[in-house]
């Protein structure tokens, strides 16, 4: 029997990625699917804190087991910015403006090291469990590729010659920060099932 789990996200790209990762094992419902239209405040000062705010909101208001992730890009030369502000680095103007601001701040910068980080918060029977995924890479000086979302067109993972946006979802899902954290979540859920 395929079990249901709520993924507390409004981001359809994240929903797609995670549905594909958990296919055959869990039916993943996002906030839209459970009729939650609240803009859940992400006011914590860490990825773990924000992920916990999102999962806790669903558990408290819908009494369903739930997980949430908070993810972002950390750029070494920018003191790990945009970090927890990745979704709103350039205000509320969206992904393209956020990416442009990173490119602008990185103009002329030699150190182009960056990483994506995801922290997943799962709340099961009232108890919270955290899982983390990291992928190291470098930032390109301009966009390449049409796939993915967010900062994908400028992020080239170490060991690859292409950006995340040049990979298809299947390739990105083999190596991404979110995939690493989700695989830890899946391993944990499987342990629970035995
Ligand atoms: P929810 O809070 O509803 O889940 P969100 O888009 O606000 O959706 P986050 O708070 O986790 O998600 O912010 C993540 C931001 O970081 C996201 O908007 C992107 O700009 C960036 N980001 C996260 N994962 C990414 C990825 O795999 N590829 C590119 N950019 C990513």
PDB file of N, CA, C and O in Angstrom, residues 1 21-22 35 48-49 72 115 124 126 128 153 155-156 162-163 176 188:
ATOM      1  N   UNK A   1       0.841  -1.196   0.000  1.00  0.00           N
ATOM      2  CA  UNK A   1       0.000   0.000   0.000  1.00  0.00           C
ATOM      3  C   UNK A   1       0.881   1.253   0.000  1.00  0.00           C
ATOM      4  O   UNK A   1       1.813   1.344   0.780  1.00  0.00           O
ATOM      5  N   UNK A  21      11.426  11.495  -6.707  1.00  0.00           N
ATOM      6  CA  UNK A  21      12.323  10.759  -5.805  1.00  0.00           C
ATOM      7  C   UNK A  21      11.583   9.696  -4.985  1.00  0.00           C
ATOM      8  O   UNK A  21      12.136   8.639  -4.693  1.00  0.00           O
ATOM      9  N   UNK A  22      10.342   9.989  -4.576  1.00  0.00           N
ATOM     10  CA  UNK A  22       9.610   9.067  -3.689  1.00  0.00           C
ATOM     11  C   UNK A  22       8.603   8.197  -4.448  1.00  0.00           C
ATOM     12  O   UNK A  22       7.836   7.461  -3.830  1.00  0.00           O
ATOM     13  N   UNK A  35      -5.206  21.857   0.594  1.00  0.00           N
ATOM     14  CA  UNK A  35      -6.040  23.057   0.704  1.00  0.00           C
ATOM     15  C   UNK A  35      -5.472  24.119   1.630  1.00  0.00           C
ATOM     16  O   UNK A  35      -6.213  24.958   2.148  1.00  0.00           O
ATOM     17  N   UNK A  48      17.325  24.836   9.171  1.00  0.00           N
ATOM     18  CA  UNK A  48      16.619  23.858  10.019  1.00  0.00           C
ATOM     19  C   UNK A  48      15.419  24.519  10.695  1.00  0.00           C
ATOM     20  O   UNK A  48      14.325  23.944  10.752  1.00  0.00           O
ATOM     21  N   UNK A  49      15.624  25.751  11.182  1.00  0.00           N
ATOM     22  CA  UNK A  49      14.540  26.464  11.858  1.00  0.00           C
ATOM     23  C   UNK A  49      13.364  26.717  10.924  1.00  0.00           C
ATOM     24  O   UNK A  49      12.210  26.483  11.286  1.00  0.00           O
ATOM     25  N   UNK A  72      18.834  26.479  -0.005  1.00  0.00           N
ATOM     26  CA  UNK A  72      19.359  27.711  -0.549  1.00  0.00           C
ATOM     27  C   UNK A  72      20.777  27.556  -1.037  1.00  0.00           C
ATOM     28  O   UNK A  72      21.415  26.515  -0.871  1.00  0.00           O
ATOM     29  N   UNK A 115      27.795  26.381  -2.694  1.00  0.00           N
ATOM     30  CA  UNK A 115      27.151  25.083  -2.440  1.00  0.00           C
ATOM     31  C   UNK A 115      25.652  25.302  -2.257  1.00  0.00           C
ATOM     32  O   UNK A 115      25.224  26.388  -1.845  1.00  0.00           O
ATOM     33  N   UNK A 124       6.940  13.362  12.795  1.00  0.00           N
ATOM     34  CA  UNK A 124       6.218  12.085  12.794  1.00  0.00           C
ATOM     35  C   UNK A 124       5.758  11.813  14.227  1.00  0.00           C
ATOM     36  O   UNK A 124       6.602  11.821  15.137  1.00  0.00           O
ATOM     37  N   UNK A 126       4.521  13.685  16.257  1.00  0.00           N
ATOM     38  CA  UNK A 126       4.872  14.808  17.129  1.00  0.00           C
ATOM     39  C   UNK A 126       6.363  15.027  17.326  1.00  0.00           C
ATOM     40  O   UNK A 126       6.779  16.029  17.889  1.00  0.00           O
ATOM     41  N   UNK A 128      10.314  15.607  15.949  1.00  0.00           N
ATOM     42  CA  UNK A 128      10.990  16.150  14.767  1.00  0.00           C
ATOM     43  C   UNK A 128      12.317  15.438  14.491  1.00  0.00           C
ATOM     44  O   UNK A 128      13.103  15.164  15.401  1.00  0.00           O
ATOM     45  N   UNK A 153      20.706  27.709 -13.368  1.00  0.00           N
ATOM     46  CA  UNK A 153      21.459  28.050 -14.597  1.00  0.00           C
ATOM     47  C   UNK A 153      22.880  28.547 -14.355  1.00  0.00           C
ATOM     48  O   UNK A 153      23.664  28.643 -15.295  1.00  0.00           O
ATOM     49  N   UNK A 155      24.789  27.301 -11.543  1.00  0.00           N
ATOM     50  CA  UNK A 155      25.477  26.412 -10.605  1.00  0.00           C
ATOM     51  C   UNK A 155      26.003  25.174 -11.321  1.00  0.00           C
ATOM     52  O   UNK A 155      25.235  24.378 -11.854  1.00  0.00           O
ATOM     53  N   UNK A 156      27.333  25.036 -11.304  1.00  0.00           N
ATOM     54  CA  UNK A 156      27.971  23.847 -11.902  1.00  0.00           C
ATOM     55  C   UNK A 156      28.526  22.968 -10.779  1.00  0.00           C
ATOM     56  O   UNK A 156      29.475  23.356 -10.092  1.00  0.00           O
ATOM     57  N   UNK A 162      28.662  20.707 -16.758  1.00  0.00           N
ATOM     58  CA  UNK A 162      27.390  21.375 -17.080  1.00  0.00           C
ATOM     59  C   UNK A 162      26.748  21.934 -15.807  1.00  0.00           C
ATOM     60  O   UNK A 162      27.081  21.511 -14.698  1.00  0.00           O
ATOM     61  N   UNK A 163      25.830  22.880 -16.011  1.00  0.00           N
ATOM     62  CA  UNK A 163      25.092  23.422 -14.854  1.00  0.00           C
ATOM     63  C   UNK A 163      23.911  22.504 -14.523  1.00  0.00           C
ATOM     64  O   UNK A 163      23.521  21.650 -15.336  1.00  0.00           O
ATOM     65  N   UNK A 176      21.639  15.983  -6.392  1.00  0.00           N
ATOM     66  CA  UNK A 176      21.383  17.299  -5.789  1.00  0.00           C
ATOM     67  C   UNK A 176      21.349  17.266  -4.262  1.00  0.00           C
ATOM     68  O   UNK A 176      21.130  16.219  -3.640  1.00  0.00           O
ATOM     69  N   UNK A 188      15.352   6.682   6.529  1.00  0.00           N
ATOM     70  CA  UNK A 188      14.761   6.754   7.869  1.00  0.00           C
ATOM     71  C   UNK A 188      13.328   6.204   7.844  1.00  0.00           C
ATOM     72  O   UNK A 188      12.941   5.406   8.701  1.00  0.00           O
TER      73      UNK A 188
END
